[in-house]
mmCIF file of C-alpha atoms in Angstrom:
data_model
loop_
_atom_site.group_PDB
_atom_site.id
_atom_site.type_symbol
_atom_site.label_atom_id
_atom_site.label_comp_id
_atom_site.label_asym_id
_atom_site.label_seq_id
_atom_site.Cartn_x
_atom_site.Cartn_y
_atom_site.Cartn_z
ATOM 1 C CA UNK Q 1 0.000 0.000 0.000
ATOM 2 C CA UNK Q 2 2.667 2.048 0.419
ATOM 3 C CA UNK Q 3 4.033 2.411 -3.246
ATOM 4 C CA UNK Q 4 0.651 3.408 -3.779
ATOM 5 C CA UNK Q 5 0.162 5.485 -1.267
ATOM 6 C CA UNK Q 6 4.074 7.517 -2.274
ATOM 7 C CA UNK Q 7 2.242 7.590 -6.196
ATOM 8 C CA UNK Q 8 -0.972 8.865 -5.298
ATOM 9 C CA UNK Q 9 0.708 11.751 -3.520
ATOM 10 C CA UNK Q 10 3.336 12.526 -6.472
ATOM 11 C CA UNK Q 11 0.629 12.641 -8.719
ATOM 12 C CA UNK Q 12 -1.514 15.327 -6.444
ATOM 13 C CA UNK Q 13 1.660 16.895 -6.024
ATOM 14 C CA UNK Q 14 2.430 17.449 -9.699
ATOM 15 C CA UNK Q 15 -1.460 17.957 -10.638
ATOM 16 C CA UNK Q 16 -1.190 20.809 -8.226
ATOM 17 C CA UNK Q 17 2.192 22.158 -9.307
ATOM 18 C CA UNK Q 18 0.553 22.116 -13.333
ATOM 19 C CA UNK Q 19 -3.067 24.215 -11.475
ATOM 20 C CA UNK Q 20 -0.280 26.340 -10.088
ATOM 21 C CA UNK Q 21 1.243 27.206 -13.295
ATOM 22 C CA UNK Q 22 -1.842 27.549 -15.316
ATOM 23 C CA UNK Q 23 -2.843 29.995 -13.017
ATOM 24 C CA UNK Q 24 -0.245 32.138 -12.931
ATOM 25 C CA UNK Q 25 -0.272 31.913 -16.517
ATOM 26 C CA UNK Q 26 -4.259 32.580 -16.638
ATOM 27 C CA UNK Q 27 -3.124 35.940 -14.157
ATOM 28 C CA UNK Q 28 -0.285 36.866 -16.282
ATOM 29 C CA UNK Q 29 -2.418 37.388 -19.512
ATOM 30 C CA UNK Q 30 -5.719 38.785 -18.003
ATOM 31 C CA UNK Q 31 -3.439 41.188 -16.114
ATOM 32 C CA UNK Q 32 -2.036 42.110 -19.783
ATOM 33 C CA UNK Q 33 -5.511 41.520 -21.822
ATOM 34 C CA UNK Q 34 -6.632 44.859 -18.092
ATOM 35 C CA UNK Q 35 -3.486 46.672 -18.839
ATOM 36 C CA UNK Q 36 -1.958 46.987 -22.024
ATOM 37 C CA UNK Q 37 1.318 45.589 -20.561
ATOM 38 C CA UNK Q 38 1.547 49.430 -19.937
ATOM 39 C CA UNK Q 39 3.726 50.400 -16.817
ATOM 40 C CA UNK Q 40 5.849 53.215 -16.541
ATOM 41 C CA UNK Q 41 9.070 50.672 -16.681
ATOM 42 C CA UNK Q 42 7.942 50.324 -19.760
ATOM 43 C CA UNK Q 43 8.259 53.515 -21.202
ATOM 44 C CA UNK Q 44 11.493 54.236 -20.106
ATOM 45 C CA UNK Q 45 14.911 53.235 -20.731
ATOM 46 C CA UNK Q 46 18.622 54.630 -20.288
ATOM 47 C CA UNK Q 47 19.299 55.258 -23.863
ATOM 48 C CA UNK Q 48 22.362 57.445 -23.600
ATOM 49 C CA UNK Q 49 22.790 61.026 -25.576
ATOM 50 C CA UNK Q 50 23.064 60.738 -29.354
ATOM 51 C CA UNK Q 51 23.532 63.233 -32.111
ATOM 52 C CA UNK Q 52 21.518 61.750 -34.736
ATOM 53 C CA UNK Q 53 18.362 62.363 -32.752
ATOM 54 C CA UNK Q 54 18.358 66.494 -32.219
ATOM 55 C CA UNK Q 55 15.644 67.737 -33.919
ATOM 56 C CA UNK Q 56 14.898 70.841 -35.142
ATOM 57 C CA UNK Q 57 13.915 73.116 -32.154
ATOM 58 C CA UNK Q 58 10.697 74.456 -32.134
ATOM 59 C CA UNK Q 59 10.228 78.119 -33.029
ATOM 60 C CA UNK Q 60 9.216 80.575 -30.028
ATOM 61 C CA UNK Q 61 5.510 80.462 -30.913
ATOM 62 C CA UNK Q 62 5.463 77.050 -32.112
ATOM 63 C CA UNK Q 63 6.833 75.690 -28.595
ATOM 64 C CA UNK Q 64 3.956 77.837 -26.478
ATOM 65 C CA UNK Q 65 1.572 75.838 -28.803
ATOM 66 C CA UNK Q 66 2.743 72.309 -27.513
ATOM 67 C CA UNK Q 67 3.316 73.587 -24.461
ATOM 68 C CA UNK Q 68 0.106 74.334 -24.415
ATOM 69 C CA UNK Q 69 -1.307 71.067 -25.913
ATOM 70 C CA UNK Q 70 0.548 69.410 -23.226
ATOM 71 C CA UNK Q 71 -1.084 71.123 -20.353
ATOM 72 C CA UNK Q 72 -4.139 68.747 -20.148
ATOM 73 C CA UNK Q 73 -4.706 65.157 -19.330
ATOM 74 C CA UNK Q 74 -4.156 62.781 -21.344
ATOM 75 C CA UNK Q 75 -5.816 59.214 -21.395
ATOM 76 C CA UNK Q 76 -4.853 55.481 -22.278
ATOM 77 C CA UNK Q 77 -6.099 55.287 -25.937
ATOM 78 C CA UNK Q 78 -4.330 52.109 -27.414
ATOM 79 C CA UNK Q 79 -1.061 50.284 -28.265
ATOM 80 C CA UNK Q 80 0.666 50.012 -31.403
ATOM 81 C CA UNK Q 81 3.535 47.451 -32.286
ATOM 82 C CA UNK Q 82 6.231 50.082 -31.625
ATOM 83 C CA UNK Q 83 4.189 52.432 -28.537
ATOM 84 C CA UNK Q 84 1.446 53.326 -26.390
ATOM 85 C CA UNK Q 85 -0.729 55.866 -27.187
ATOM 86 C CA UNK Q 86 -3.011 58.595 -25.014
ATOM 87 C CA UNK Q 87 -5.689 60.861 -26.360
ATOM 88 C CA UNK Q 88 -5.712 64.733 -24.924
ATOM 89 C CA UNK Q 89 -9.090 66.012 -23.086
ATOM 90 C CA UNK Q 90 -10.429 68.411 -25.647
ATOM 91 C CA UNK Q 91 -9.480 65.208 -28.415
ATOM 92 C CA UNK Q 92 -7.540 67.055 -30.847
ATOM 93 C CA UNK Q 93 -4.124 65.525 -29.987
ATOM 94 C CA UNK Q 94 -2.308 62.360 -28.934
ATOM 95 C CA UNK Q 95 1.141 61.510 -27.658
ATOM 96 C CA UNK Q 96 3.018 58.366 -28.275
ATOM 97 C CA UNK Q 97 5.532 56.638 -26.135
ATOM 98 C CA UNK Q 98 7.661 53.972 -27.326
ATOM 99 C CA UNK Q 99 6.556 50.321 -26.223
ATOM 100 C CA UNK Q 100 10.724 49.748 -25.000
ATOM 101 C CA UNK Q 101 9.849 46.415 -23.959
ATOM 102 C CA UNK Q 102 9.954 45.259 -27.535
ATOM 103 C CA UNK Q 103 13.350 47.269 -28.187
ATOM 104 C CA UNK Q 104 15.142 46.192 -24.943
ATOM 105 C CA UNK Q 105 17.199 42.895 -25.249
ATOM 106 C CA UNK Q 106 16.589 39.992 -22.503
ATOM 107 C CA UNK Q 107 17.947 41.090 -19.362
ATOM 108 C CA UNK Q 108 18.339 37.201 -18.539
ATOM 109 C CA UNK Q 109 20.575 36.959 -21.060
ATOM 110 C CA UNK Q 110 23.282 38.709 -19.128
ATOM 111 C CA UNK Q 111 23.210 35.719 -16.444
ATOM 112 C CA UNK Q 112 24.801 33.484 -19.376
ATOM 113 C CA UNK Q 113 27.743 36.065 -21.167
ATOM 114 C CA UNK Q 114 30.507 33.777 -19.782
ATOM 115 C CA UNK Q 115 29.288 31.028 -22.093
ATOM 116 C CA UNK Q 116 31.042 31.760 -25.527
ATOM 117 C CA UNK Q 117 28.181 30.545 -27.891
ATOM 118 C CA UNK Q 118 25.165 32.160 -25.786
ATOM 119 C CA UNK Q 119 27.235 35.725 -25.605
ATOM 120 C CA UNK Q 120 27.389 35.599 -28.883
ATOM 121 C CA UNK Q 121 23.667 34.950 -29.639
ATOM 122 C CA UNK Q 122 23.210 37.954 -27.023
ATOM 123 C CA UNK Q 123 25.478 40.156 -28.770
ATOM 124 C CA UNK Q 124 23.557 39.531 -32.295
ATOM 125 C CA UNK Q 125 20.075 39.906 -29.936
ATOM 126 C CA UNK Q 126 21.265 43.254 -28.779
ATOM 127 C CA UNK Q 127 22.634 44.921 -31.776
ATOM 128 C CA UNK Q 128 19.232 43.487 -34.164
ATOM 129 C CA UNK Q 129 17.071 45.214 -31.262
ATOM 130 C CA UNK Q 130 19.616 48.852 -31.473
ATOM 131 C CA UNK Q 131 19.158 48.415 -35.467
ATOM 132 C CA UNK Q 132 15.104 48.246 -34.851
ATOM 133 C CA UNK Q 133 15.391 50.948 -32.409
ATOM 134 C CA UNK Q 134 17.674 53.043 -34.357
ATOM 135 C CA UNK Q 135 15.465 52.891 -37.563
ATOM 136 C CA UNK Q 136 12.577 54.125 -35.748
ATOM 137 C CA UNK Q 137 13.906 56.963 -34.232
ATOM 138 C CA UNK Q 138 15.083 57.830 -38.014
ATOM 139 C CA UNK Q 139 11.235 57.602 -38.832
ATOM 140 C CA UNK Q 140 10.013 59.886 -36.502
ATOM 141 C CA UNK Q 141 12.607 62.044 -37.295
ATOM 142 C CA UNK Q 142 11.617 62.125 -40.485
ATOM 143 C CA UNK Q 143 8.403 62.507 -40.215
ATOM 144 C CA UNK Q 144 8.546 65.320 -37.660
ATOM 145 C CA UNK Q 145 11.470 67.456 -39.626
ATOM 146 C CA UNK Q 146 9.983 66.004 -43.377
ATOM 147 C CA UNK Q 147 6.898 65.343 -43.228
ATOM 148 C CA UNK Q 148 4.859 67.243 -40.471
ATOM 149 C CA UNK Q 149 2.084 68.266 -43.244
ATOM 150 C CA UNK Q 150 1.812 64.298 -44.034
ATOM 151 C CA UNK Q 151 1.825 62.896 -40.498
ATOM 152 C CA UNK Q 152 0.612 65.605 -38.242
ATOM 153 C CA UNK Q 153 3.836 65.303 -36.397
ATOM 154 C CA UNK Q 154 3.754 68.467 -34.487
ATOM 155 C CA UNK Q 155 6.654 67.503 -32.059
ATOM 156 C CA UNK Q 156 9.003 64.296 -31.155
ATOM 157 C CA UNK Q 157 11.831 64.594 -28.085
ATOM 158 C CA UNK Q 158 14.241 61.546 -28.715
ATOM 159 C CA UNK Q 159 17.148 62.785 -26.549
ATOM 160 C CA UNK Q 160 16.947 63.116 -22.724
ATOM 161 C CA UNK Q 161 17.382 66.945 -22.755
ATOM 162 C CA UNK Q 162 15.810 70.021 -20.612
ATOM 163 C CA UNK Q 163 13.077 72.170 -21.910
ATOM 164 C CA UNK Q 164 9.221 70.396 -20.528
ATOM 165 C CA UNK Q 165 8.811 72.065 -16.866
ATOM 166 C CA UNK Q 166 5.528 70.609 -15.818
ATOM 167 C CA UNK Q 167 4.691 66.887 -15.755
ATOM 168 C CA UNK Q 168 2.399 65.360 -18.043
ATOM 169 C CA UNK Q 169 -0.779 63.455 -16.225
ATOM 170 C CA UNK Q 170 -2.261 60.297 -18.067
ATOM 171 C CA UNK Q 171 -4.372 57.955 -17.111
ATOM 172 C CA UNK Q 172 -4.015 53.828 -18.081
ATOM 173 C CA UNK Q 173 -5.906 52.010 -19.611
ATOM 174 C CA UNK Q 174 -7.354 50.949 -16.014
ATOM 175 C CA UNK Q 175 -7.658 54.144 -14.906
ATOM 176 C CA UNK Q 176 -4.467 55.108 -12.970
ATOM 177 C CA UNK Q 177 -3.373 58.527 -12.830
ATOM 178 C CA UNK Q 178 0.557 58.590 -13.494
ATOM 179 C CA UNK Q 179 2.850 62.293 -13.420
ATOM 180 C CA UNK Q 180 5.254 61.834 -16.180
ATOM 181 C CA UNK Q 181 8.217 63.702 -16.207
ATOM 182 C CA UNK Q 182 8.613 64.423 -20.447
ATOM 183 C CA UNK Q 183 12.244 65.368 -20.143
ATOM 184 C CA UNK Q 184 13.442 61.979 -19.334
ATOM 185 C CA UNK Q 185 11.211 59.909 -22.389
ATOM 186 C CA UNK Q 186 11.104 59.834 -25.534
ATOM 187 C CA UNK Q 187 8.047 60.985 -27.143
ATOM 188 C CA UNK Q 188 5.821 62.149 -29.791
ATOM 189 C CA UNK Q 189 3.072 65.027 -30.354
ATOM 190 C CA UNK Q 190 0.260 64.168 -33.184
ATOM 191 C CA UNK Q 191 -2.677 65.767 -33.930
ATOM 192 C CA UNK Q 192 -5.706 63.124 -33.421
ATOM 193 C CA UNK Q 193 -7.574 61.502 -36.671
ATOM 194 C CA UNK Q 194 -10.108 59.044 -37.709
ATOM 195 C CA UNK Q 195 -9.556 56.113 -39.289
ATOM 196 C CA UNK Q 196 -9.779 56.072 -42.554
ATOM 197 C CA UNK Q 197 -12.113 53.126 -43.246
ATOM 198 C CA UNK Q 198 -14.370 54.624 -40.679
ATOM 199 C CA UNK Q 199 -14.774 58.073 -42.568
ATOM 200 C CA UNK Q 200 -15.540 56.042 -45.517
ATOM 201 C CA UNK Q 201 -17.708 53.908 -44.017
ATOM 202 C CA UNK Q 202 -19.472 57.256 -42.633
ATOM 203 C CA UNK Q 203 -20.045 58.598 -46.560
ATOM 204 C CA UNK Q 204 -21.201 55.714 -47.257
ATOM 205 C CA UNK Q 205 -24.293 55.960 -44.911
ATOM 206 C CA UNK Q 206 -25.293 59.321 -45.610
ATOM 207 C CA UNK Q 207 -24.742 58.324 -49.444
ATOM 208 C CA UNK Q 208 -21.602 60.857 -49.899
ATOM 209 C CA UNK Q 209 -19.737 59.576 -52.603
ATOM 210 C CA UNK Q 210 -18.550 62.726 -53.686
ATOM 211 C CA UNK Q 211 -16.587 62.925 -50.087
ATOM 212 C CA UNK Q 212 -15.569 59.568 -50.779
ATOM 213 C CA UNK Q 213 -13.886 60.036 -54.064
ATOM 214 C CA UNK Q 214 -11.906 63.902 -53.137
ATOM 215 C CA UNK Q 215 -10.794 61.746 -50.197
ATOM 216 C CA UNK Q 216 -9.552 58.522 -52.348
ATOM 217 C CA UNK Q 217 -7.552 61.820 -54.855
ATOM 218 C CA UNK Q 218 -6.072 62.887 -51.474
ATOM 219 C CA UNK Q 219 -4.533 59.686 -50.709
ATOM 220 C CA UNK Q 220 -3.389 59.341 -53.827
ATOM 221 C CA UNK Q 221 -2.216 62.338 -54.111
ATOM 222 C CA UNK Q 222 -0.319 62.142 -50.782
ATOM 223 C CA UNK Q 223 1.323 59.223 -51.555
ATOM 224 C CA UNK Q 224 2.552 59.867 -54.925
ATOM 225 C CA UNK Q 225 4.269 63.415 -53.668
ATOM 226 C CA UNK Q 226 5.916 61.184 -51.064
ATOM 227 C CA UNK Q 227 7.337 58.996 -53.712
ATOM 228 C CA UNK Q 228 8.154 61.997 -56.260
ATOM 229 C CA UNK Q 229 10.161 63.536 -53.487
ATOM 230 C CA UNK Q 230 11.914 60.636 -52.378
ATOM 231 C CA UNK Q 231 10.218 58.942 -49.512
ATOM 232 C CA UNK Q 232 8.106 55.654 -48.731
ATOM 233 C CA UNK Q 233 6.445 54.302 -45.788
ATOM 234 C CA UNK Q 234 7.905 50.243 -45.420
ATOM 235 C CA UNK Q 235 4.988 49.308 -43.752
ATOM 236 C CA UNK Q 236 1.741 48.324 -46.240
ATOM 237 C CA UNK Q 237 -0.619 48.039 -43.575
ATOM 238 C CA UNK Q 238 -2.691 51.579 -45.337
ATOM 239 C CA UNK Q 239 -6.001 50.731 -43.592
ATOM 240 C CA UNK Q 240 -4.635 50.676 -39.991
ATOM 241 C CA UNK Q 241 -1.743 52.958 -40.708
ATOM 242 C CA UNK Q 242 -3.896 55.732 -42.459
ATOM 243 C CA UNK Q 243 -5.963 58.843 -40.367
ATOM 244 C CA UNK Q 244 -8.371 61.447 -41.399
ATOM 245 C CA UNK Q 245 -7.969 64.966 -40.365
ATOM 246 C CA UNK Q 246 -10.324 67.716 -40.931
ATOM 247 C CA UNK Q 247 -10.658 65.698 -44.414
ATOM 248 C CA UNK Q 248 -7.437 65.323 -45.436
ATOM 249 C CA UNK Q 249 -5.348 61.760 -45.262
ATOM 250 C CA UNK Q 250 -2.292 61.652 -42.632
ATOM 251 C CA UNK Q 251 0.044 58.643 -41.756
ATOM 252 C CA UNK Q 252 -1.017 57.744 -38.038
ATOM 253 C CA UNK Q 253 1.968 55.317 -37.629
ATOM 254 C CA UNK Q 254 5.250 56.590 -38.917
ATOM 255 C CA UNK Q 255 7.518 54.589 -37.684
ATOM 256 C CA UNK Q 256 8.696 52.851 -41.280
ATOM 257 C CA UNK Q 257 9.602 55.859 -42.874
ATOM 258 C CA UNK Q 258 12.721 56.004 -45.126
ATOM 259 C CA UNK Q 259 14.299 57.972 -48.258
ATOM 260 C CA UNK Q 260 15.689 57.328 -50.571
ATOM 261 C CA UNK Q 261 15.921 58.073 -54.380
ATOM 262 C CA UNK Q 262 15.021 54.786 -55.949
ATOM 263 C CA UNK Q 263 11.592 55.746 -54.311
ATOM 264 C CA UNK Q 264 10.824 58.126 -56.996
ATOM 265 C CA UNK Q 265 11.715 55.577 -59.409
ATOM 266 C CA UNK Q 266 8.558 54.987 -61.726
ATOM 267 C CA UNK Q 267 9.161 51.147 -61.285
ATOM 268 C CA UNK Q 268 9.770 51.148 -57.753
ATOM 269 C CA UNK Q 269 6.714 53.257 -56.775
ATOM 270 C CA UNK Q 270 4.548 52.071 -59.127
ATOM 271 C CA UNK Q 271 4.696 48.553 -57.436
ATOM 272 C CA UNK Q 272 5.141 50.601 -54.236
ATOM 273 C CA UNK Q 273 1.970 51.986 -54.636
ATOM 274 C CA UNK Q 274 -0.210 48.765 -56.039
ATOM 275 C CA UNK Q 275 1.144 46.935 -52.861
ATOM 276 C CA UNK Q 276 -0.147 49.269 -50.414
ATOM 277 C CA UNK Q 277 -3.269 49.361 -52.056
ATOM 278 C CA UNK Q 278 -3.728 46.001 -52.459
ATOM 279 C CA UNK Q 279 -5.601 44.976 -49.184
ATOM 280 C CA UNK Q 280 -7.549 48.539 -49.139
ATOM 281 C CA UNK Q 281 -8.898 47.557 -52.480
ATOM 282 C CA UNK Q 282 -10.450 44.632 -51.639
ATOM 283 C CA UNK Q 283 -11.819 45.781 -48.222
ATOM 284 C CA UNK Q 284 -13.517 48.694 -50.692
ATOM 285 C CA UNK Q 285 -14.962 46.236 -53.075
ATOM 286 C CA UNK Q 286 -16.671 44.682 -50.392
ATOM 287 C CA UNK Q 287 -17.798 47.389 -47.794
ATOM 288 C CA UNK Q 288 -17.426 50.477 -50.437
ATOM 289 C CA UNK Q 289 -18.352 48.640 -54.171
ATOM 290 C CA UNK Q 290 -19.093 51.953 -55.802
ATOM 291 C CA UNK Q 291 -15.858 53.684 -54.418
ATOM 292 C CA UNK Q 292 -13.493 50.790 -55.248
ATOM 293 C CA UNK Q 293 -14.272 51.356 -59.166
ATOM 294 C CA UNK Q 294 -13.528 54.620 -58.928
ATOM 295 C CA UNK Q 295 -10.291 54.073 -56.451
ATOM 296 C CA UNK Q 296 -9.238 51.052 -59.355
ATOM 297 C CA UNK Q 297 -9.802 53.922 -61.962
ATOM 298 C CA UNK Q 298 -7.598 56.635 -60.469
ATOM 299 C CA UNK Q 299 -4.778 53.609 -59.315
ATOM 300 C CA UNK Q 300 -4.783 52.538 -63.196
ATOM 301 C CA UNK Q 301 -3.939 56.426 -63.840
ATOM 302 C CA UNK Q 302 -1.393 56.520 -61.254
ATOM 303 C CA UNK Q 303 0.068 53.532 -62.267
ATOM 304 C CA UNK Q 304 -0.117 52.990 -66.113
ATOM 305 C CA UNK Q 305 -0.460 49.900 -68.368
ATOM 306 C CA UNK Q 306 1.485 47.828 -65.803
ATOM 307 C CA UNK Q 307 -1.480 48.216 -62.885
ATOM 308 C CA UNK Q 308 -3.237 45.169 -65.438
ATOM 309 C CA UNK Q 309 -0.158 43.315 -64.777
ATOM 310 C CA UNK Q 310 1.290 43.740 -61.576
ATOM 311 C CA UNK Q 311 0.807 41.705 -58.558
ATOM 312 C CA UNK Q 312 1.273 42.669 -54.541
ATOM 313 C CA UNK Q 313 4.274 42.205 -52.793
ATOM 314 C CA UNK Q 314 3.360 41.169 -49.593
ATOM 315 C CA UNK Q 315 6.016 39.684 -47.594
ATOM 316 C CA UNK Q 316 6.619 41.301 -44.347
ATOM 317 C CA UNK Q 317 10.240 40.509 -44.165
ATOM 318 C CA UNK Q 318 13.084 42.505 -45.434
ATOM 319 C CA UNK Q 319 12.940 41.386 -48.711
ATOM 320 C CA UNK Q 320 11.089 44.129 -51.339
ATOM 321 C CA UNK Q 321 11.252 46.799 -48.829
ATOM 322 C CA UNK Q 322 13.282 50.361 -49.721
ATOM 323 C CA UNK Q 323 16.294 50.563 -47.880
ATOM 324 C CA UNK Q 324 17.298 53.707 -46.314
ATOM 325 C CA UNK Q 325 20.036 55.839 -47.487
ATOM 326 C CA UNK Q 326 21.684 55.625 -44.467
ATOM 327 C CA UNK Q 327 22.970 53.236 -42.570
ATOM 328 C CA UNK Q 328 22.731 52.916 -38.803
#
């Protein structure tokens, strides 16, 4: 009875020890599904002073004005892939934080740099997460010194310097007030749009076509002087990526930004172009039939003979993207 007795009790003991971790687990995520994963760790991270990411300073006037958007509350809005985002009170404006737990490399790691092999995978983990990092700080650049009229940048602060007196207050996504202290993050200043597919969907009830197509132009439009002048957004996702502001288009997300000549290449953008509007196309001809003619009429102007030809590049990896001209 004994043997039995010893494997009865092993078995509660490791049917309790799998409850244990399956609840923890359970915690972990609902905790995440409440939260965000937002925490003010989170936000922050000892990045130390760099060159490359002065901006242009903000002109007397233009510096009252976000100082001025910036003295109100702000409140949890959403997450992207790179950061978290908070809507101001009076909803004109939002401020982004970078999400640093997706650029910081495995603090574990560290426990096992005396063993050759793992170092080395360590050292590859930490430069491939400064790369990431570095490239998106180059976007925001960009879009804030290059593109403000395109993005609705109105301000980023990528180096830890002086200048923001009074702390920010936001609230999570839960509710929690936090006092933020802008002169030791890294941050970004928008003005606040709808999504595009959600304007459209709007003209489409009140049976506003005519909004629909000037809207569909400016798009095109916008993304065409982008090319002509050198620059291209990496990232194809135009439906999520893609605001409305007092009726005009605006990237929302701008951290893919690069430029580079071979942009304005007819061949390059052309394909640039059909990509990006790939997905967009067929989410019109099913929620927007009578717009998506006239958006596959204005691509096939944009584009020329080879829009009957040419087929989307999808593939989220490296491979088909525009490099930037520099490298980091």
């Amino acid at each position: 009875m004994r043997p039995l007795h010893f494997l009865n009790k092993t078995r509660y003991k490791f049917l309790g020890l799998i409850l244990i971790v399956c609840a923890l687990y359970g915690t972990g995520r609902l905790y995440y599904r409440i939260t965000d994963g937002f925490t003010e760790s989170n936000i922050q991270y000892q990045i130390p002073y760099d060159s490359r990411w002065d901006v242009v300073p903000l002109a007397e006037g233009d510096k009252k004005a976000v100082e001025q958007i910036l003295n109100q509350d702000y409140h949890y809005l959403g997450k992207g892939c790179q950061s978290y985002v908070f809507a101001s009170d009076d909803g004109e404006y939002v401020i982004k934080f970078f999400k640093y737990q997706r650029f910081r490399p495995q603090a574990w790691l560290d426990n096992f740099a005396f063993i050759p092999p793992l170092d080395s995978y360590r050292l590859r983990k930490i430069e491939k997460k400064k790369h990431k990092l570095d490239n998106v700080f180059a976007s925001w650049k960009m879009a804030y010194e290059d593109l403000q009229p395109e993005t609705g940048v109105l301000y980023v602060h990528l180096n830890k310097v002086g200048g923001w007196g009074k702390k920010l207050v936001i609230y999570d996504k839960m509710g929690l007030k936090h006092e933020l202290d802008l002169n030791s993050l890294e941050f970004m200043v928008q003005k606040k749009a709808n999504m595009l597919c959600s304007e459209l969907i709007k003209f489409k009830q009140t049976n506003d076509l005519v909004s629909g197509k000037n809207l569909i132009d400016s798009l095109l439009t916008l993304l065409l002087s982008e090319y002509a002048r050198g620059y291209a957004d990496n990232d194809h996702a135009l439906m999520q990526n893609t605001g409305v502001y007092r009726d005009k288009p605006i990237h929302i997300d701008v951290g893919q930004f690069v430029k580079n000549s071979i942009a304005s290449d007819p061949k390059v953008y052309r394909q640039e172009l059909f990509s990006k509007m790939w997905k967009f196309r067929i989410w019109l001809r099913k929620e927007y039939p009578e717009l998506a003619d006239y958006t596959d009429e204005r691509l096939s102007e944009a584009i020329g003979p080879s829009f009957a030809t040419l087929t989307p590049q999808l593939n989220k990896s490296s491979m088909g993207r525009i490099p930037a001209n520099a490298t980091f």
